[in-house]
Coordinates of C-alpha atoms in Angstrom, one line a residue:
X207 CA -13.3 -34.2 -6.4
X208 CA -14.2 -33.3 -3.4
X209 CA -13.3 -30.0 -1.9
X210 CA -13.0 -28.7 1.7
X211 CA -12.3 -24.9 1.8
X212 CA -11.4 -23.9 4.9
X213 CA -12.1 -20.4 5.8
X214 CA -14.7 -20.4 2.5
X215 CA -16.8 -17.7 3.8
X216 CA -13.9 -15.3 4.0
X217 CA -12.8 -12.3 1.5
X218 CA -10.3 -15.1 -0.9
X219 CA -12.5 -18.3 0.1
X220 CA -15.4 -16.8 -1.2
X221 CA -13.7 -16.3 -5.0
X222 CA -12.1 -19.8 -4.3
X223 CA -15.6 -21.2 -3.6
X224 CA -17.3 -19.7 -6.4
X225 CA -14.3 -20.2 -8.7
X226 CA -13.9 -24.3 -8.0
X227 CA -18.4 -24.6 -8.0
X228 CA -17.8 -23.1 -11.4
X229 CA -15.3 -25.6 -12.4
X230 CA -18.1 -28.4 -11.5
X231 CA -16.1 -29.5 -8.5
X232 CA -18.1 -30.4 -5.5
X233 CA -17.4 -27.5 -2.9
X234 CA -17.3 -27.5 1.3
X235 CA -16.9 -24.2 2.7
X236 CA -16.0 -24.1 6.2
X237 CA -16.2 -21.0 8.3
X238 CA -17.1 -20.3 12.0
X239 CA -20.6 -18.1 10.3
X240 CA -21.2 -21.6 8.3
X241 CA -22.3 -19.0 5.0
X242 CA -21.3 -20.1 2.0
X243 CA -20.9 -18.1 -1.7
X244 CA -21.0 -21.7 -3.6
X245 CA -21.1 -25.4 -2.9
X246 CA -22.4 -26.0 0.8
X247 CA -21.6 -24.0 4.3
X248 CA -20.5 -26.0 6.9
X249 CA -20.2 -24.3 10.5
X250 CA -16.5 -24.8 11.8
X251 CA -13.2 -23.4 13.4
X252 CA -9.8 -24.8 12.6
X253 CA -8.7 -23.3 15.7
X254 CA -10.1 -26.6 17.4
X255 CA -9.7 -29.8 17.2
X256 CA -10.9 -31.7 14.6
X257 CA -11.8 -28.7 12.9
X258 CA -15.2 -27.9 15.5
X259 CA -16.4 -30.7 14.3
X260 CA -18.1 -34.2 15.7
X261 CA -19.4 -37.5 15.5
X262 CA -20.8 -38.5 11.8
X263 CA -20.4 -34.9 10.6
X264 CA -16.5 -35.0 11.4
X265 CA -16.2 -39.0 9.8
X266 CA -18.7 -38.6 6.7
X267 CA -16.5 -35.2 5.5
X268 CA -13.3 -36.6 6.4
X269 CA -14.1 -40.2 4.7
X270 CA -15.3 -37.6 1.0
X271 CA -12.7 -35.1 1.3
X272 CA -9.7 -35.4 -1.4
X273 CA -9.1 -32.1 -1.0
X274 CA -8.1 -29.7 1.8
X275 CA -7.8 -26.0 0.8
X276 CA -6.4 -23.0 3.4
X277 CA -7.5 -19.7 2.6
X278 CA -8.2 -18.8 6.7
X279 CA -6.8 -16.5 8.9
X280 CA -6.0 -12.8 9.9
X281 CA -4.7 -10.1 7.4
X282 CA -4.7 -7.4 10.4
X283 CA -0.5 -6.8 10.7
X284 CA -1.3 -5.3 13.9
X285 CA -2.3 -8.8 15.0
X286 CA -0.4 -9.3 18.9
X287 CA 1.2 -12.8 19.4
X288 CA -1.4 -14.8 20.6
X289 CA -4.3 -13.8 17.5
X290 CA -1.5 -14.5 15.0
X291 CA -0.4 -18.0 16.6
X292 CA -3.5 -19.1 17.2
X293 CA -5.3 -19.0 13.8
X294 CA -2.3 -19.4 11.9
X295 CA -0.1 -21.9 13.7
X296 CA -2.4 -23.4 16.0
X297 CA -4.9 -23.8 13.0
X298 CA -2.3 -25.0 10.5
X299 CA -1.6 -28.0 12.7
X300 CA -5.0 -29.0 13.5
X301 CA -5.5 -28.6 9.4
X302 CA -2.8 -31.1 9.7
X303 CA -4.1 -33.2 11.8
X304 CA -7.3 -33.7 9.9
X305 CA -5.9 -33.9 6.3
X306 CA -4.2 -37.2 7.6
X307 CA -7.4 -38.8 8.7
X308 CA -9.0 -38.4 5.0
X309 CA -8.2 -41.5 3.3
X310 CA -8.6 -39.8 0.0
X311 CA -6.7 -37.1 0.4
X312 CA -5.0 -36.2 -2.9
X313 CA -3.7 -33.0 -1.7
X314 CA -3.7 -30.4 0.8
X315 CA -3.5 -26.7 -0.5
X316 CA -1.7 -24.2 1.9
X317 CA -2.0 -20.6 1.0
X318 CA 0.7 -18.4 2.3
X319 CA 2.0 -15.0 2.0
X320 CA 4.9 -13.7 0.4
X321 CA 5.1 -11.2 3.9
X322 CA 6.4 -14.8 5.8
X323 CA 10.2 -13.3 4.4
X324 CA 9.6 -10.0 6.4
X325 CA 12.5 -8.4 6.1
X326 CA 15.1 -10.6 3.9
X327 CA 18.2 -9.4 2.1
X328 CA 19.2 -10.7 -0.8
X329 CA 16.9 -12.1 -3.6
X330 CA 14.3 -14.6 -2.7
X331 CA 12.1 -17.0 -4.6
X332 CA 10.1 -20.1 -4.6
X333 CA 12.2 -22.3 -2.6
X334 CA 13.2 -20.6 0.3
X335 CA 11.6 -19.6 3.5
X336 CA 14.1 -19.1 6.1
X337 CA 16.9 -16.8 4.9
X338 CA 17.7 -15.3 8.6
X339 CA 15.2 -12.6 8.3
X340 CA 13.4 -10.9 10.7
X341 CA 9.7 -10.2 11.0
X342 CA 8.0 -6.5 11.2
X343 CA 5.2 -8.0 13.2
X344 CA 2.9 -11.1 14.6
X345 CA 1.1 -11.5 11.1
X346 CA 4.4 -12.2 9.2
X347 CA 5.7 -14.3 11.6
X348 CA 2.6 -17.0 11.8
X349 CA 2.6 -16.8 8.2
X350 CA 6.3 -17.4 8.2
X351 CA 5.2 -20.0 10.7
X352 CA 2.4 -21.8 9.0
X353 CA 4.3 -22.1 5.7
X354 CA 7.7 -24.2 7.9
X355 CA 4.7 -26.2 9.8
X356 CA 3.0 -27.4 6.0
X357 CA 6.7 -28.3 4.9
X358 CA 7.5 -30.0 7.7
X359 CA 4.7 -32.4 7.2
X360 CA 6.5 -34.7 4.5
X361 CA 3.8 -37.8 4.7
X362 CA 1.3 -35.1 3.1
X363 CA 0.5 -34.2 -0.5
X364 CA 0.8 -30.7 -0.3
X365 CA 1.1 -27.4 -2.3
X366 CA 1.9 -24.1 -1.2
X367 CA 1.0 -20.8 -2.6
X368 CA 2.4 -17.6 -1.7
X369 CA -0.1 -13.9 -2.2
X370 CA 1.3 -10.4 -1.7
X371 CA -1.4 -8.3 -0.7
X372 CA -4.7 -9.1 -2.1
X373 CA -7.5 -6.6 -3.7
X374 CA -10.2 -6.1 -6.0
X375 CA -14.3 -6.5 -5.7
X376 CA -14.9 -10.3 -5.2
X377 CA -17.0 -11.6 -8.1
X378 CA -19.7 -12.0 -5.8
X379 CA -20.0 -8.4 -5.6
X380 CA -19.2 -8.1 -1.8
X381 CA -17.1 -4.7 -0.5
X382 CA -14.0 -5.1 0.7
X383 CA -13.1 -4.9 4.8
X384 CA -11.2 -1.3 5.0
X385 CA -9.2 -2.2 8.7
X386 CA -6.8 -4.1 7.6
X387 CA -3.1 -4.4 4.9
X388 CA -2.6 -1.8 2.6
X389 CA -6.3 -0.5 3.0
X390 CA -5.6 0.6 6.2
X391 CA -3.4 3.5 5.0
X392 CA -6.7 4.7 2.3
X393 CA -8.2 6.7 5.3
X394 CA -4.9 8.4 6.3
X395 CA -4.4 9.4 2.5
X396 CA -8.1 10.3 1.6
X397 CA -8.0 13.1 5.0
X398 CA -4.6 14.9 2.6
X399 CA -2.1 13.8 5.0
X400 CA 1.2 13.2 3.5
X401 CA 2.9 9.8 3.6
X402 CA 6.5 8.8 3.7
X403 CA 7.5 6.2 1.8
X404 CA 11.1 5.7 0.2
X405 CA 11.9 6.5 -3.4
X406 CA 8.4 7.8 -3.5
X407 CA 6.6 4.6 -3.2
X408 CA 8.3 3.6 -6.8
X409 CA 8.5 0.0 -5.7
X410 CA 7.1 -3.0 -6.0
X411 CA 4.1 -3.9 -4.1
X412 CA 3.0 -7.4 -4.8
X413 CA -0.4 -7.2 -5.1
X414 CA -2.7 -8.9 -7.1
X415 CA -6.5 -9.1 -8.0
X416 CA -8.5 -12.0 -5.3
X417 CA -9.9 -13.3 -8.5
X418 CA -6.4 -14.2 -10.3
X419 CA -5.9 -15.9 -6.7
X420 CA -8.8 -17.7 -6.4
X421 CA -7.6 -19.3 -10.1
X422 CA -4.3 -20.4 -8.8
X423 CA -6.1 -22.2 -5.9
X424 CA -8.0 -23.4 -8.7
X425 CA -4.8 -24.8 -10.8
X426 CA -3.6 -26.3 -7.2
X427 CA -6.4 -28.5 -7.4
X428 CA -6.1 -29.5 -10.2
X429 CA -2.7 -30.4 -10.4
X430 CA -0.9 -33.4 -8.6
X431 CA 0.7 -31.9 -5.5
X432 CA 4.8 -32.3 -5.1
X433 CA 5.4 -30.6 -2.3
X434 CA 5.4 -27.4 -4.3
X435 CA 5.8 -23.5 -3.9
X436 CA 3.6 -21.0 -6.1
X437 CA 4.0 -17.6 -6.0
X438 CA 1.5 -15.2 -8.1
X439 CA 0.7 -11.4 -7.8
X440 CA 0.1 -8.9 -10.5
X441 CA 2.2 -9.6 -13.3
X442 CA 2.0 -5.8 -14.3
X443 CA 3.9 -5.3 -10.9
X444 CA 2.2 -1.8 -9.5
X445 CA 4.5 -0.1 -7.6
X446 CA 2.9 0.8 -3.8
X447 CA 2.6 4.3 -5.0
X448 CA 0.5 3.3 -8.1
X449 CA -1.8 1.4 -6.2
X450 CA -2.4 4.5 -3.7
X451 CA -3.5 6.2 -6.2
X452 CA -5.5 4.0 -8.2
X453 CA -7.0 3.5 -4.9
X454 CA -7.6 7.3 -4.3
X455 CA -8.4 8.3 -7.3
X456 CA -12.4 7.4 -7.3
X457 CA -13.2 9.4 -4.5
X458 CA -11.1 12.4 -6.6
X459 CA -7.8 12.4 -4.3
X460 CA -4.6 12.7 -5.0
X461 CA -2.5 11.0 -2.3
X462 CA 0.5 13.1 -0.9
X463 CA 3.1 11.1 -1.2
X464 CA 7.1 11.8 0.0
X465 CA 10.2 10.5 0.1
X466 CA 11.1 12.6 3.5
X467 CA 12.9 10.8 6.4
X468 CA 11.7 14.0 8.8
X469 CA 7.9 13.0 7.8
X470 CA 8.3 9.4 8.8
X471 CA 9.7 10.0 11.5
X472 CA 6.8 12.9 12.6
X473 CA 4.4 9.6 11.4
X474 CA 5.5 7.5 14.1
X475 CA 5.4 10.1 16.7
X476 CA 2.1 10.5 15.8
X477 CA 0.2 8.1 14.3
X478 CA -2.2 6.8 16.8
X479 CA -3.6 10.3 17.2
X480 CA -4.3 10.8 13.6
X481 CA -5.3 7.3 12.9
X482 CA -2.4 5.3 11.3
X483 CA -2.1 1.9 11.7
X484 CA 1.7 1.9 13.2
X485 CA 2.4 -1.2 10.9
X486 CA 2.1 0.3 7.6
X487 CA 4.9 2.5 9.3
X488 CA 7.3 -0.6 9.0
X489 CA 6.5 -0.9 5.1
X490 CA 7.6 2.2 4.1
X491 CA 10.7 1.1 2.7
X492 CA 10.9 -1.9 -0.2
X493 CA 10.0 -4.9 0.9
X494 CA 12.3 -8.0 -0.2
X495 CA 14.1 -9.2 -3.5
X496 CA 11.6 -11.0 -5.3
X497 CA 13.5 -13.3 -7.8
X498 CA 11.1 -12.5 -11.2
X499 CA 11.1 -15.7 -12.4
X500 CA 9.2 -17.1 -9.1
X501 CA 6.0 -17.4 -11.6
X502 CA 7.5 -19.6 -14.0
X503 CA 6.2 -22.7 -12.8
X504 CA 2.6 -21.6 -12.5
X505 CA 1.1 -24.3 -14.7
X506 CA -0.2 -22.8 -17.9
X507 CA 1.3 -19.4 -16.7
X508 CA 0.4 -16.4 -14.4
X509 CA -3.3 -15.3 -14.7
X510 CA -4.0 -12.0 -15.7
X511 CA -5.8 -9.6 -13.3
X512 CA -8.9 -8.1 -14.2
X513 CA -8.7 -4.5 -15.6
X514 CA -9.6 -1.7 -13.6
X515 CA -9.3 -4.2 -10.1
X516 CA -7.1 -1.5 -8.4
X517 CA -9.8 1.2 -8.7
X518 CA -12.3 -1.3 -8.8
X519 CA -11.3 -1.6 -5.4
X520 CA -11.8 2.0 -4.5
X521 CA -14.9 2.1 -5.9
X522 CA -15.9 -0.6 -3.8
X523 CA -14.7 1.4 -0.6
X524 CA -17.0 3.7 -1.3
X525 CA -20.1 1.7 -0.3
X526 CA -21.6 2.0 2.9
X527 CA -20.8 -1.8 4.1
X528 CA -17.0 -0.9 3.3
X529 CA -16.9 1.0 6.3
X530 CA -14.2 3.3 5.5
X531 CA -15.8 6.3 6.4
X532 CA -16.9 4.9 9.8
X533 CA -12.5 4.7 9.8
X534 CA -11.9 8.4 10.0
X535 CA -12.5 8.6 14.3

């Protein structure tokens, strides 16, 4: 096998790289820096056509590729409309575009989010994708977005994977970005400001460890693509307020944490002055109806997450490169 993993020198490609190099597959990783964790860096952009890429470069990959992973694009949910379309719809289609030129393509691997259902009602699981939701922002719509455009494309052998909110240390060591998802709220929380969230934050957050991710990508190459849907997080299910404060407890705070409608609503009026990311503002309520037997069909079952990845995570937050404290302006 040979595998192209676009967006390879990102936070999940990275794991993905390293996890499929360690399964003696033959890794790609493509990435505008061209840096690669395993297997060989290639300098690219799926933003462009053909990938960035020309001439015998472009026809040599494309004629040894037999499979396309997607682990690229934006986690920042205060992404506007034209970041959020253009890496994750206009990249999706070029993605597309290329997967049909590779004559041995045995599958193309599309990683969503489980944040394309924004704000559903009623329960939700593998199958669907439009339930006449709406979206809290950008991000979850060119999720929402990418996932319809992979489906769409019927003449493909695709799988789709769906990822709450992804943490832990990558096994490579490297700290985690601070700016952006759930992180972006650790700042708010370290400084002892209280938080609203309803019922206390006693729901469930879908997270799950990057390296129990990058092992479903793993089992998604592995396995003969049907047009598919995956979903895997944590199958411990933390609630959002559990991972605040696995998250705070390494640096020795406890978050503040309410269930006050007069402290949201002080939050919003606010937040820009003390630092809040506005989004996280939008998911302080829970989230969707996750039908619980979405991980059933995980081949072999639902990986485990590594112990301790939640305040592995904050441990990790407190190196330098994290960049958490440079946060607190």
């Amino acid at each position: 096998m040979s595998v192209l993993v676009l967006g390879g020198s990102g936070y999940l490609g990275r794991a993905v790289c390293l996890e499929l190099e360690g399964a003696g597959l033959d890794v790609v990783a493509l990435s505008r820096s061209g840096s690669a964790a395993a297997g060989r860096g290639l300098r690219g952009d799926v933003t462009r056509h053909n990938l960035g890429l020309f001439g015998d470069e472009l026809a040599e990959l494309q004629a040894e590729v037999t499979h396309v992973v997607g682990v690229f694009g934006s986690v920042d949910w205060d992404s506007g409309p034209a970041q959020a379309l253009d890496v994750h719809a206009t990249g999706v289609r070029n993605v597309l575009r290329f997967s049909r030129a590779c004559p041995k393509l045995e599958a193309l691997v599309h990683v969503s989010s489980l944040l394309a259902f924004g704000r559903a009602e009623g329960r939700v699981g593998n199958r669907e994708l439009y339930v006449g939701q709406d979206f809290r922002n950008w991000y979850e719509y060119g999720k929402y977005h990418a996932e319809a455009l992979v489906r769409e494309a019927e003449d493909l052998p695709f799988t789709v994977l769906r990822f709450g909110p992804l943490l832990g240390p990558d096994p490579a060591g490297h700290a985690l970005g601070a700016g952006d998802g759930l992180l972006a709220a650790v700042p708010y929380l370290l400084q002892g400001y209280p938080v609203h969230l309803k019922h206390g934050g006693r729901f469930p957050s879908y997270v799950g460890d990057v390296v129990g991710a990058a092992e479903v990508v793993a089992a998604a190459v592995r396995t003969p693509a049907t047009g598919a849907t995956w979903t895997w997080f944590d199958p411990a299910l933390p609630t959002v307020a559990e991972v605040m404060h696995r998250l705070c407890r390494p640096w020795g705070v406890v978050p503040k944490i309410v269930d006050s409608a007069v402290v949201g609503r002080v939050q919003r009026l606010v937040a820009s002055r003390i630092g809040l990311p506005k989004a996280l503002l939008d998911y302080a309520e829970p989230w969707f109806d996750l039908d619980p037997s979405v991980m059933d069909t995980l081949p072999g079952g639902p990986p485990a997450c590594r112990p301790g990845y939640l305040a592995g995570t904050g441990r990790a937050l407190l190196e330098p490169e994290a960049d958490l404290q440079g946060s607190f302006t």
